[in-house]
XYZ file of C-alpha atoms in Angstrom:
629
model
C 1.983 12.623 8.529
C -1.152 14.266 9.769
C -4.373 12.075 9.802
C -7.410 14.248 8.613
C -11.014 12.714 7.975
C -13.912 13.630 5.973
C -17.133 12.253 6.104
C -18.681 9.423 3.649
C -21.650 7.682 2.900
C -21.624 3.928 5.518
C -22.729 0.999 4.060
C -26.379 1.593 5.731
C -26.622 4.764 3.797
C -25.734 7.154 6.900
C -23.556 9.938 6.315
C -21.649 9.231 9.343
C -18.295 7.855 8.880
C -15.181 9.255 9.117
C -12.545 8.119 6.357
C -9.154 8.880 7.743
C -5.067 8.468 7.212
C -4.520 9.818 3.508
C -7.370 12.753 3.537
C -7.974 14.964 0.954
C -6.689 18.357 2.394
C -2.969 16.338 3.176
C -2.877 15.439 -0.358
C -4.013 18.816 -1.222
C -1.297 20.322 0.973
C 1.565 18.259 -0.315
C 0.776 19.049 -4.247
C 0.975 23.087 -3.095
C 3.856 22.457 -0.648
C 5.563 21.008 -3.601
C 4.402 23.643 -6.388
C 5.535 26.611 -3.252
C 8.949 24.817 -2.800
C 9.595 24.051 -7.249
C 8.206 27.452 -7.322
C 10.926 29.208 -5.027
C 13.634 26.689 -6.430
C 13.040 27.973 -10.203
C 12.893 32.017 -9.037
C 15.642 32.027 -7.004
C 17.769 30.179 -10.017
C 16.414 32.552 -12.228
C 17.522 36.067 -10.087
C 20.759 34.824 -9.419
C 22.226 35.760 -12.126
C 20.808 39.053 -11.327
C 21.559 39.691 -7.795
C 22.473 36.382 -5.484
C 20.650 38.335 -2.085
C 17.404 38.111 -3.184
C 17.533 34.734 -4.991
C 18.685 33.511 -0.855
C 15.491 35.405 0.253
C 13.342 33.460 -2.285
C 14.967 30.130 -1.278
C 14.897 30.486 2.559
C 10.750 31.677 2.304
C 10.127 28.416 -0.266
C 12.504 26.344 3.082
C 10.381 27.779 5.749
C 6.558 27.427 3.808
C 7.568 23.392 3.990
C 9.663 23.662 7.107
C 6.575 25.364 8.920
C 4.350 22.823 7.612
C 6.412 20.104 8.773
C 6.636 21.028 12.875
C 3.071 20.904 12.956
C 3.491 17.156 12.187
C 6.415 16.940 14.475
C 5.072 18.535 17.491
C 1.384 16.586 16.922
C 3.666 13.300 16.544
C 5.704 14.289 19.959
C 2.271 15.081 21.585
C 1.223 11.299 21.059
C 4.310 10.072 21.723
C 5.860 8.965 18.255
C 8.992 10.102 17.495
C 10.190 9.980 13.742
C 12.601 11.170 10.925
C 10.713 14.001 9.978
C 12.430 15.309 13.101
C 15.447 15.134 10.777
C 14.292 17.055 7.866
C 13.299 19.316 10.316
C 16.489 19.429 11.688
C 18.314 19.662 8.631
C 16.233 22.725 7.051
C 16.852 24.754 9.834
C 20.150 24.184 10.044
C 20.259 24.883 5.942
C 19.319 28.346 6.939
C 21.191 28.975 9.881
C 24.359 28.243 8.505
C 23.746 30.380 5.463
C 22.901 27.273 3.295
C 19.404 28.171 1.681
C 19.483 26.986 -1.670
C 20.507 23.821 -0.039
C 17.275 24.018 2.274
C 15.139 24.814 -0.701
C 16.249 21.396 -2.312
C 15.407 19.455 0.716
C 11.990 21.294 1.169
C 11.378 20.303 -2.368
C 12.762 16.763 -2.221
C 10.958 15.961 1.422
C 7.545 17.488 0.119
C 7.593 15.708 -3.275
C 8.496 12.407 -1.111
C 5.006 13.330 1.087
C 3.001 13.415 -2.537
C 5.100 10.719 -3.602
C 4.023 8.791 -0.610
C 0.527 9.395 -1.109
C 0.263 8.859 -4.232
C 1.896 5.047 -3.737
C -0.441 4.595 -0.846
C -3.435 5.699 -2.450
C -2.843 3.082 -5.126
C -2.200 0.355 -3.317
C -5.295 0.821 -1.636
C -7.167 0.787 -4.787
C -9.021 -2.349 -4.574
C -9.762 -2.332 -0.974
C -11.519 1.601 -1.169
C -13.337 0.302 -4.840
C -15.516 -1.908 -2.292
C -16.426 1.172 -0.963
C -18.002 3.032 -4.487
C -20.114 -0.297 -4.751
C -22.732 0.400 -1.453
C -26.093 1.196 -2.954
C -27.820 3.880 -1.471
C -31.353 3.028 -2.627
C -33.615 0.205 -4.015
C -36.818 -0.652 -5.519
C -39.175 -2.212 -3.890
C -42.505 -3.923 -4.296
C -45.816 -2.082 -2.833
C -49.159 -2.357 -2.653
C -49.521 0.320 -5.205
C -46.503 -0.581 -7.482
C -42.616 -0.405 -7.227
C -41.533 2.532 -4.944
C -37.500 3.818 -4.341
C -36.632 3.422 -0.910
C -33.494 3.945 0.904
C -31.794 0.860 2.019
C -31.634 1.436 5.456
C -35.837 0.884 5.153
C -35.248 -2.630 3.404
C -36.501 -5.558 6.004
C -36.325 -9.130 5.672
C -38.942 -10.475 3.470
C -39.479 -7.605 0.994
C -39.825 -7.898 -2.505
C -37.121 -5.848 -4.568
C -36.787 -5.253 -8.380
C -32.818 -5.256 -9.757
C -32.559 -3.856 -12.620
C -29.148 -4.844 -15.101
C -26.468 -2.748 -14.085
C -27.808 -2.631 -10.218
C -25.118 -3.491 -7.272
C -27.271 -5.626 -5.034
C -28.236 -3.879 -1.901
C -29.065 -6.599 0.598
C -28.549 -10.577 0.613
C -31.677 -12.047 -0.394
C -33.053 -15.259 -2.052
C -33.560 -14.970 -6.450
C -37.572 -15.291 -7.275
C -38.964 -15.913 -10.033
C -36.370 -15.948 -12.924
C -32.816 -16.919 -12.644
C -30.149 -13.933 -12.059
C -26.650 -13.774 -13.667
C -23.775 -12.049 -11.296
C -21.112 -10.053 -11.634
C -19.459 -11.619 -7.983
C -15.864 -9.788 -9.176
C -15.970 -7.254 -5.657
C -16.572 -10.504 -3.650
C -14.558 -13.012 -4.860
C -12.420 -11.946 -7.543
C -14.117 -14.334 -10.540
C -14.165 -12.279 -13.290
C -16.924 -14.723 -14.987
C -20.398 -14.612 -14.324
C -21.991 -16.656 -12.148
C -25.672 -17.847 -12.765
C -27.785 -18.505 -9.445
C -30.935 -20.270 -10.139
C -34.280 -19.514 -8.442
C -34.431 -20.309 -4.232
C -30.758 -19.600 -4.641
C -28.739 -16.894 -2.139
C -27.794 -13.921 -4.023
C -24.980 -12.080 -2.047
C -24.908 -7.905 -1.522
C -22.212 -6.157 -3.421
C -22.716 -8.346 -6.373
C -24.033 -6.945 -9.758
C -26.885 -7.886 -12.425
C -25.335 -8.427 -15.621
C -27.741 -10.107 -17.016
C -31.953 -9.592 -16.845
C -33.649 -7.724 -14.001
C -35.081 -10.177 -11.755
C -36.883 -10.129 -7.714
C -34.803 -10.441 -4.800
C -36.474 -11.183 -1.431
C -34.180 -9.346 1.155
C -33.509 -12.261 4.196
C -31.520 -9.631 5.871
C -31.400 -5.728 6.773
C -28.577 -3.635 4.727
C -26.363 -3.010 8.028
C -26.521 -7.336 8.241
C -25.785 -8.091 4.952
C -22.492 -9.753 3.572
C -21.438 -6.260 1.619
C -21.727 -3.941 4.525
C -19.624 -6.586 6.688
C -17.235 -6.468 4.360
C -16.927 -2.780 3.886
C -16.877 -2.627 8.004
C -13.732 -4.799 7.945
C -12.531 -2.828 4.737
C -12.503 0.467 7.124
C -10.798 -1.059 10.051
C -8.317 -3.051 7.817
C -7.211 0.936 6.861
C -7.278 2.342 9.635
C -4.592 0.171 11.071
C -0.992 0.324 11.790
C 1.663 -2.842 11.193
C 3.975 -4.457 14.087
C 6.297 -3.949 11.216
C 5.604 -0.303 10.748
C 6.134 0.220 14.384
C 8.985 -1.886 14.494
C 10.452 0.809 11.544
C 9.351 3.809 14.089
C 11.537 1.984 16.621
C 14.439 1.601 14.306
C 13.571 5.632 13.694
C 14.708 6.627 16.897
C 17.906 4.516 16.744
C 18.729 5.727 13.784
C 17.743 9.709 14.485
C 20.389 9.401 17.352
C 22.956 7.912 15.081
C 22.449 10.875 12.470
C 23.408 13.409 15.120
C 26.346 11.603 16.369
C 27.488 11.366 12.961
C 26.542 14.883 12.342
C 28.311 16.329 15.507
C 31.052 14.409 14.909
C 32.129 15.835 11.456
C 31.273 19.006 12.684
C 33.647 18.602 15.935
C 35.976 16.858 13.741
C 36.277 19.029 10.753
C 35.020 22.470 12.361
C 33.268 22.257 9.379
C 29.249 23.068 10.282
C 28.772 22.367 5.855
C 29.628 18.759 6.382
C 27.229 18.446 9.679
C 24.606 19.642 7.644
C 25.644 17.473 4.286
C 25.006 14.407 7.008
C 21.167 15.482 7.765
C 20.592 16.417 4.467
C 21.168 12.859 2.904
C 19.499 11.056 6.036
C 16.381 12.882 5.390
C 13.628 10.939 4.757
C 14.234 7.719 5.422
C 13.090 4.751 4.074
C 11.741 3.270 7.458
C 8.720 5.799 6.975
C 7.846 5.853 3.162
C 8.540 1.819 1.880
C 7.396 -0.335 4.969
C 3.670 0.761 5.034
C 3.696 1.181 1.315
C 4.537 -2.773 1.006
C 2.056 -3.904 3.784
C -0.697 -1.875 2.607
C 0.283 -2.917 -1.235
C -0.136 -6.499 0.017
C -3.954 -6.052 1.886
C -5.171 -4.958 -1.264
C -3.707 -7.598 -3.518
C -5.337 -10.189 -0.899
C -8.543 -8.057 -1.126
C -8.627 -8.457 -4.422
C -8.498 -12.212 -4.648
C -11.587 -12.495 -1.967
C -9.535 -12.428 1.179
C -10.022 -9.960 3.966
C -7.251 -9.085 6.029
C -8.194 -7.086 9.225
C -5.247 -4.585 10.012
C -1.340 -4.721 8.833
C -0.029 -6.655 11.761
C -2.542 -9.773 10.838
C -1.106 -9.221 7.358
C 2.439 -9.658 9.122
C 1.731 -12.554 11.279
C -0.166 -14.515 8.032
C 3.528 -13.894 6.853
C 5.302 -16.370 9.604
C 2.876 -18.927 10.096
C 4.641 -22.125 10.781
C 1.364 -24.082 11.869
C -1.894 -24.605 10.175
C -4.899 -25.967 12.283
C -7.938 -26.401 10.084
C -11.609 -26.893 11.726
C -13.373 -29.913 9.349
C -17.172 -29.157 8.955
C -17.565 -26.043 6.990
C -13.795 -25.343 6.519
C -12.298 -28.529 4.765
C -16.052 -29.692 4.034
C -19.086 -28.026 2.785
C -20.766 -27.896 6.236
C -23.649 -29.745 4.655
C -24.849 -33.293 4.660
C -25.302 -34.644 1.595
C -27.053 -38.273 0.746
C -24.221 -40.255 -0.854
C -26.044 -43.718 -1.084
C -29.363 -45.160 -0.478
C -29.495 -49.690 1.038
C -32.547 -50.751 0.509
C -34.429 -53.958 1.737
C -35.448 -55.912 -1.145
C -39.617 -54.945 -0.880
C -38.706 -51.164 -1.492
C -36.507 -48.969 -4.147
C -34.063 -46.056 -3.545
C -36.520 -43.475 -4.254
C -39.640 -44.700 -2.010
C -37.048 -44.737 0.857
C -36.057 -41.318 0.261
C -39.772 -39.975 -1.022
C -41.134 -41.553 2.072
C -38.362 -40.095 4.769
C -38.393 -36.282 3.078
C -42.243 -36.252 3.388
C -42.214 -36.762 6.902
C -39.063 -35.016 7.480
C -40.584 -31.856 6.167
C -42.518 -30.893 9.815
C -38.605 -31.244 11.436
C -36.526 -28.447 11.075
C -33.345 -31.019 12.190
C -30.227 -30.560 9.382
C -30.639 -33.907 8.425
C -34.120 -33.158 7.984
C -33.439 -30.581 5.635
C -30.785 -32.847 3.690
C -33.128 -35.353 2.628
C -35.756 -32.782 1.670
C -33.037 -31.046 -0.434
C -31.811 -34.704 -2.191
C -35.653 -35.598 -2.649
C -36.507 -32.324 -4.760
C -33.477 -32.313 -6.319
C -34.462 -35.786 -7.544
C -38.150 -34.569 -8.797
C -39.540 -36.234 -6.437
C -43.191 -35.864 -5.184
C -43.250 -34.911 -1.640
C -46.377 -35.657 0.278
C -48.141 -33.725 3.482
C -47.339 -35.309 6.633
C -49.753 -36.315 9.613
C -49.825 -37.303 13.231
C -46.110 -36.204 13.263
C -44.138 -37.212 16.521
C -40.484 -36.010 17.161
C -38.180 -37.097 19.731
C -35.285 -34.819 19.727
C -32.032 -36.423 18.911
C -33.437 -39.743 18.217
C -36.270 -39.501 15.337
C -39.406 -38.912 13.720
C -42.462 -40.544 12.941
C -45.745 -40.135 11.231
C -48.272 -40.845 8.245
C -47.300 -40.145 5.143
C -49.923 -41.355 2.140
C -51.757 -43.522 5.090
C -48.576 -45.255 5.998
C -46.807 -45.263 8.645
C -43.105 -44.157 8.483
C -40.537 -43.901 11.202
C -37.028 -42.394 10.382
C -34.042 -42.194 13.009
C -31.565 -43.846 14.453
C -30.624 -47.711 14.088
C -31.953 -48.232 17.558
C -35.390 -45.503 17.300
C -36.348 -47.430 13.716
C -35.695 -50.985 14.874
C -38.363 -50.699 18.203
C -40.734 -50.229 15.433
C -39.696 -52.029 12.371
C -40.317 -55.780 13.775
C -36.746 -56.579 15.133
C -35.063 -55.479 11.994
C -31.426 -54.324 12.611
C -30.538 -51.658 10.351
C -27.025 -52.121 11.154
C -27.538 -54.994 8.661
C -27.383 -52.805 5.637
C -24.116 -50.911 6.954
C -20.995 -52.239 4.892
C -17.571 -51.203 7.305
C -17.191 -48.216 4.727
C -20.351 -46.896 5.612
C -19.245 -46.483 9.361
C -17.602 -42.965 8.703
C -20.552 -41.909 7.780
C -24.099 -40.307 9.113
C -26.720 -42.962 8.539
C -30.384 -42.764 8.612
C -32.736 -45.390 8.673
C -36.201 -45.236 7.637
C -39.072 -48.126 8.149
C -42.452 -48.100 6.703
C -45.667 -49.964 7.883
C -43.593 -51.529 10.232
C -40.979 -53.164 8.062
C -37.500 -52.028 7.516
C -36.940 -50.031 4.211
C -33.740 -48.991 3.768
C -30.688 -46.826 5.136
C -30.066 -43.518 3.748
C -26.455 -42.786 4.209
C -25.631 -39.009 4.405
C -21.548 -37.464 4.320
C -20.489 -34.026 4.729
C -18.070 -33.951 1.671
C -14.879 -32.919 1.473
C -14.156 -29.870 -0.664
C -13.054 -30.732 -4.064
C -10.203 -28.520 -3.717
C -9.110 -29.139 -0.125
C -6.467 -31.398 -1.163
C -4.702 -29.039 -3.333
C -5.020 -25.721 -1.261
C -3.176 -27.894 1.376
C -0.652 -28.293 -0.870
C -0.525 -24.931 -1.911
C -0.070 -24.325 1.924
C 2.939 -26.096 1.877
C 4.249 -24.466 -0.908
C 3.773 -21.162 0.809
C 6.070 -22.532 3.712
C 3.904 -23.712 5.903
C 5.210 -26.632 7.730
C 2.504 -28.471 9.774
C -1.485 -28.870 9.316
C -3.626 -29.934 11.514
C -7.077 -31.191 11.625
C -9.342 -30.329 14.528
C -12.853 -31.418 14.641
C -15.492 -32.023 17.221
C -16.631 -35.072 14.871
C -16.203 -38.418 15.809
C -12.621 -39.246 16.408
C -12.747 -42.587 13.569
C -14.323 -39.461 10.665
C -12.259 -37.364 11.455
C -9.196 -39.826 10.885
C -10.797 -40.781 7.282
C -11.130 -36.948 6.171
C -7.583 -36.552 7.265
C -6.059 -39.830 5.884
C -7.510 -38.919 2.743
C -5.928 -35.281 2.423
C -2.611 -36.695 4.373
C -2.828 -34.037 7.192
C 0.140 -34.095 9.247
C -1.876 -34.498 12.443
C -5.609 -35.372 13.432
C -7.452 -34.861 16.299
C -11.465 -35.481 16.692
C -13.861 -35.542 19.868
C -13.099 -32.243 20.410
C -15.129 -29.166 22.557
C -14.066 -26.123 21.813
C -12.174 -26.090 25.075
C -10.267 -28.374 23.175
C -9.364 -26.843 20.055
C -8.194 -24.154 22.247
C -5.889 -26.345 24.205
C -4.771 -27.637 20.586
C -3.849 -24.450 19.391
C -1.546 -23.481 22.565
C -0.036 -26.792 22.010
C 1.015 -25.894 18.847
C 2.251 -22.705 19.322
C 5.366 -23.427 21.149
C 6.490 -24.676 17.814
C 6.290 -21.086 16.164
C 3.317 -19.181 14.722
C 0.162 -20.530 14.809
C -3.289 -20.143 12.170
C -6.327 -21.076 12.818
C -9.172 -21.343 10.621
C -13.008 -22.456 10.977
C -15.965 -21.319 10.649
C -18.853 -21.551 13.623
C -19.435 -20.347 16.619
C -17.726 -23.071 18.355
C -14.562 -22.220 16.442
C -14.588 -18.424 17.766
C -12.232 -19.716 20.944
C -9.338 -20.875 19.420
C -9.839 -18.166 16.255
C -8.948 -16.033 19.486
C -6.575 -18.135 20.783
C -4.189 -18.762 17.299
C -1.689 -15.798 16.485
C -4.179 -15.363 13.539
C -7.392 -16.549 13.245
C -9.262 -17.315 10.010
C -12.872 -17.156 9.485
C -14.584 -18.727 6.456
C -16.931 -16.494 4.718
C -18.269 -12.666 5.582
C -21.653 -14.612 6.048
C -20.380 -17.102 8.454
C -21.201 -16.440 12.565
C -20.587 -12.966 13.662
C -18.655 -14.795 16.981
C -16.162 -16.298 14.163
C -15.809 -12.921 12.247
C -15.400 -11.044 15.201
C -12.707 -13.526 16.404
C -10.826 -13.574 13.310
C -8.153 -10.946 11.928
C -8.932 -12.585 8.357
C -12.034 -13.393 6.578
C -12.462 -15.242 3.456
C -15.318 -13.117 0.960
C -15.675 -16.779 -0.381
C -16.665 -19.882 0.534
C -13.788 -21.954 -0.458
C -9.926 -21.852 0.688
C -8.316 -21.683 -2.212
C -7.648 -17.862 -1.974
C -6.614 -18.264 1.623
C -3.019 -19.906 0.719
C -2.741 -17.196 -2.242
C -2.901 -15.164 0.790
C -0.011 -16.739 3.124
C 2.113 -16.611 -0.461
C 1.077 -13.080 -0.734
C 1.961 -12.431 2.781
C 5.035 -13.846 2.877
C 6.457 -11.822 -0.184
C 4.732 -8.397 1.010
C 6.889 -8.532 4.408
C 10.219 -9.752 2.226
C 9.588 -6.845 0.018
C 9.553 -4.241 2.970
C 12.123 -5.704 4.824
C 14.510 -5.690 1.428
C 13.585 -1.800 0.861
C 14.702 -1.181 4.608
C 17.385 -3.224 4.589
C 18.850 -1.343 1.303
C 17.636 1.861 2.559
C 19.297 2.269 5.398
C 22.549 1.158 3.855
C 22.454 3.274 0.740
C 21.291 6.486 3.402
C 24.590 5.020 6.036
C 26.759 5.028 2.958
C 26.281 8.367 1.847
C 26.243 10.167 5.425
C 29.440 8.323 5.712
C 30.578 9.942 2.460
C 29.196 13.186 3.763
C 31.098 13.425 6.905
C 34.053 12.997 5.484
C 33.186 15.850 2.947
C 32.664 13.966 -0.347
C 29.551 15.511 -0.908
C 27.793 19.037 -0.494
C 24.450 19.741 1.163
C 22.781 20.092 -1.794
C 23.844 16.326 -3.923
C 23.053 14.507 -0.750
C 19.273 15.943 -0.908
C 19.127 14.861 -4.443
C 20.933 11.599 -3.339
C 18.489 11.363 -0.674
C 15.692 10.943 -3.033
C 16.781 8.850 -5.329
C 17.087 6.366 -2.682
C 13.711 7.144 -1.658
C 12.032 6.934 -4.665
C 13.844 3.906 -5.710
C 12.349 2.040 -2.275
C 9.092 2.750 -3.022
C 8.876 1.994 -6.459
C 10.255 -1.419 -4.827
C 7.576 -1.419 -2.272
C 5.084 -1.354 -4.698
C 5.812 -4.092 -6.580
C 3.637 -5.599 -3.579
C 1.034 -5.229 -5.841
C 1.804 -7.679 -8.513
């Protein structure tokens, strides 16, 4: 097929990129090769019962309008080096007319051209959901001004503007909610259907839609940065690309073009028959190889799309499909990649809140994670967070400061005890504690308490990894740069088959080579210190279309969501999109052998092995598509 592009809007609001494969003018040209070719069928039926010379004129022009059409695509497929069965229905037609055949030729014109639209038409569906993210990109937005609210293109949106979304608005840029809560349509995203509320200081994502009240976004990102226009990036290079399975078809293609003519000459030698030659191209032609295999893949990217995971090109979709091996990063992939205070020992001068009202105050002037953890638990507690003075940080080790004229020291065990009087926080660690992050905090020089922090485990990590099982994936591993004894507890409590911890990503690199000589290998994380082994796996995962642009970039799949539950939906999807197009090939090509069989030995004219011909083909792609369910 020819590849023509037209020009679209990008996700920046450029008119600059080029949408190709399926174009408009190919399906134009396949509806009018198929009215020109129905067209000459129907006349030349019509004046043979008048006079049968010109109804054979009127079929051979209808044959060479498609026949013409179709070397372009054969010589401009020879020119890059592909060689496919269109060569046959080339090959056939002509040798409809030569041999005095034309109503014959008409048929297959009309069959091979209705098998183009048929084609596109099965294609263009099973796209569906991944070109609907495209009709969502906002082209302008209203924004905040000196003098009032002004409409501005989004390409002029910069971090830290004010803008107004109205109900029924797509969201142009990520930005924090102000003001009044929003309510979300996140459907494009992440396939939830129900709305999601995101309260005030919340992220509000690009590409979702106000269903609810118009409320303020800040923008905390240009459009061209922002999770929608990421996605639609990958969206464009996910179609643009070509399966190892769809080239392994247009190898099979040249096998089987060679056995065609052998089987052609042959009944031709043997027979002296040049009819049942031509019978044997006329039933090979088109073969499944080249309509149901991309039809399937294709069908299956967009079911994934739809259910929030992004899957780069058709051969990642493959490769998803015979994973053996599942290595799973911890923070941020099988955890939220956030600390979180879980518990609060105290000393028995001080409660649970004055240790954590007194360590958020001064943690405010440190922009450490931990920092930010305890300010989050603090003000999600109501409590009243004071201004900090004399603040002192040592890197790594702790803080301290005044907060309320007292003096307050949070850190390390060893940092708080130099200035707590002698007292070992260790003391208030029970053995369970010891997978854990713990903080301690002193206060006018007395030990107050241990705060103990834990990156949680996702509430739904257990079961995804069961789902992954399910899907037939035999081994999972978990591979963290944590601390070899937490990363044994995360993994002993989701039974992972194998755990390994202290490691740089050197390591997780090593871990995934390891593992492949036991078959196909996925990785999946999330930072930039998983972008190495993303690399190194036979498919890479990353978590999120916000997560680091290394990780992204690394990855052939991308999860629109923040959780993994759609990710072994995927494998399952995977696996039964490549099943799919290797059960229309394999029945294909022995329905198409069968009946050039039963044409060489002159069961069957010219013109029932065209019709035959597409019967087959029509009944492999309706079997293609059911990809999509």
């Amino acid at each position: 097929m020819t590849s023509n592009a037209f020009i679209r809007r990008s996700a920046n609001g450029d008119d600059k990129v080029p949408q190709t494969r399926l174009g408009v003018w190919q399906r134009h040209s396949s509806i009018i090769l198929v009215a020109v070719a129905s067209g000459g069928l129907l006349i030349g039926l019509v004046l043979l019962w008048q006079d049968t010379r010109y109804s054979g004129l009127v079929w051979t022009v209808a044959t060479l309008a498609v026949l013409g059409s179709l070397l372009v695509q054969v010589f401009g497929a020879l020119r890059r080096g592909d060689v496919g069965l269109d060569i046959v229905a080339a090959l056939s037609m002509s040798a409809a007319i030569a041999f005095g055949e034309p109503l014959a030729g008409n048929v297959v014109g009309l069959m091979y051209a209705s098998g183009q639209l048929l084609e596109a038409f099965a294609e263009g569906r099973a796209r569906r959901e991944m070109t609907a993210l495209m009709g969502r990109v906002s082209h302008s937005a209203m924004r905040y001004s000196a003098s009032g609210l002004e409409e501005i293109a989004i390409s002029l949106i910069r971090p830290g503007d004010r803008l107004l979304i109205r109900q029924g608005e797509v969201l142009p840029v990520d930005g924090i909610v102000s003001g009044d809560a929003a309510t979300l349509d996140m459907a494009a995203l992440t396939g939830e259907s129900l709305p999601q509320p995101v309260s005030p200081g919340a992220e509000a994502l690009s590409g979702s839609t106000c269903i609810g009240a118009a409320f303020d976004l800040v923008a905390n990102r240009i459009a061209a940065e922002s999770t929608y226009a990421g996605i639609v990036r990958l969206v464009e290079a996910a179609q643009a690309s070509k399966a190892p399975i769809v080239r392994m078809a247009d190898r099979f293609a040249m096998g089987f073009l060679l056995l065609t003519i052998a089987m052609a000459g042959s009944a031709w030698y043997l027979s002296a028959d040049p009819i049942r030659a031509l019978a044997v191209l006329v039933v090979a032609t088109p073969c499944p190889l080249i309509l149901a295999v991309p039809v399937a893949i294709i069908s299956g990217m967009s079911r994934a799309a739809k259910i929030g995971v992004l899957v780069k090109n058709g051969g990642m979709l493959e490769t998803l499909a015979r994973v053996q091996t599942a290595i799973l990063d911890k923070t941020g992939t099988l955890t939220h990649g956030q600390a979180a205070v879980i518990d609060i020992r105290t000393t028995a001068t001080f409660t649970a809140d004055e240790v954590l009202e007194a360590a958020a105050s001064l943690d405010q002037a440190s922009g450490h994670v931990v920092a930010a953890a305890l300010v989050r638990a603090a003000t999600g507690k109501g409590l009243r967070l004071s201004k900090p003075e004399k603040v002192a940080e040592t890197p790594g080790t702790g803080i301290e400061g005044c907060v309320d004229g007292k003096k307050v020291v949070v850190g390390g065990s060893g940092f708080v005890r130099r200035t707590s009087g002698g007292d070992d926080p260790r003391s208030l660690v029970t053995p369970a504690m010891r997978t854990s992050l713990t903080v301690a905090v002193a206060i006018d020089g007395k030990l107050a308490g241990v705060i103990v922090l834990q990156d949680q485990v996702r509430a739904d990590a257990r079961s995804v990894l069961n789902a992954f099982r399910a899907a037939g994936i035999r081994k999972i591993v978990l591979a963290s740069g944590d601390r070899a004894e937490i990363a044994q507890a995360v993994g002993a409590e989701l039974g992972m088959d194998a755990v390994l911890g202290d490691l740089t990503p050197e390591g997780k690199v090593a871990a995934v080579r390891a593992e492949a000589r036991n078959g196909t290998v996925m990785m999946v994380g999330d930072g930039v210190n998983d972008a190495p082994a993303l690399a190194a796996a036979d498919i890479g995962v990353a978590m999120g279309a916000r997560g680091t642009a290394s990780s992204s970039e690394a990855a052939g799949v991308v999860l629109l969501v923040d959780e993994l539950g759609p990710l072994a939906k995927a494998v399952a999807i995977a696996r039964r999109s490549r099943r799919i197009a290797l059960q229309s090939v394999s029945a294909g090509l022995a329905l198409s052998i069968g009946a050039m069989v039963a044409a060489a030995f002159g069961y069957m004219q010219p013109v029932e092995g065209a019709i035959l011909q597409e019967v087959i083909d029509v009944a492999v792609i309706l079997n293609a598509l059911r990809a999509l369910r």
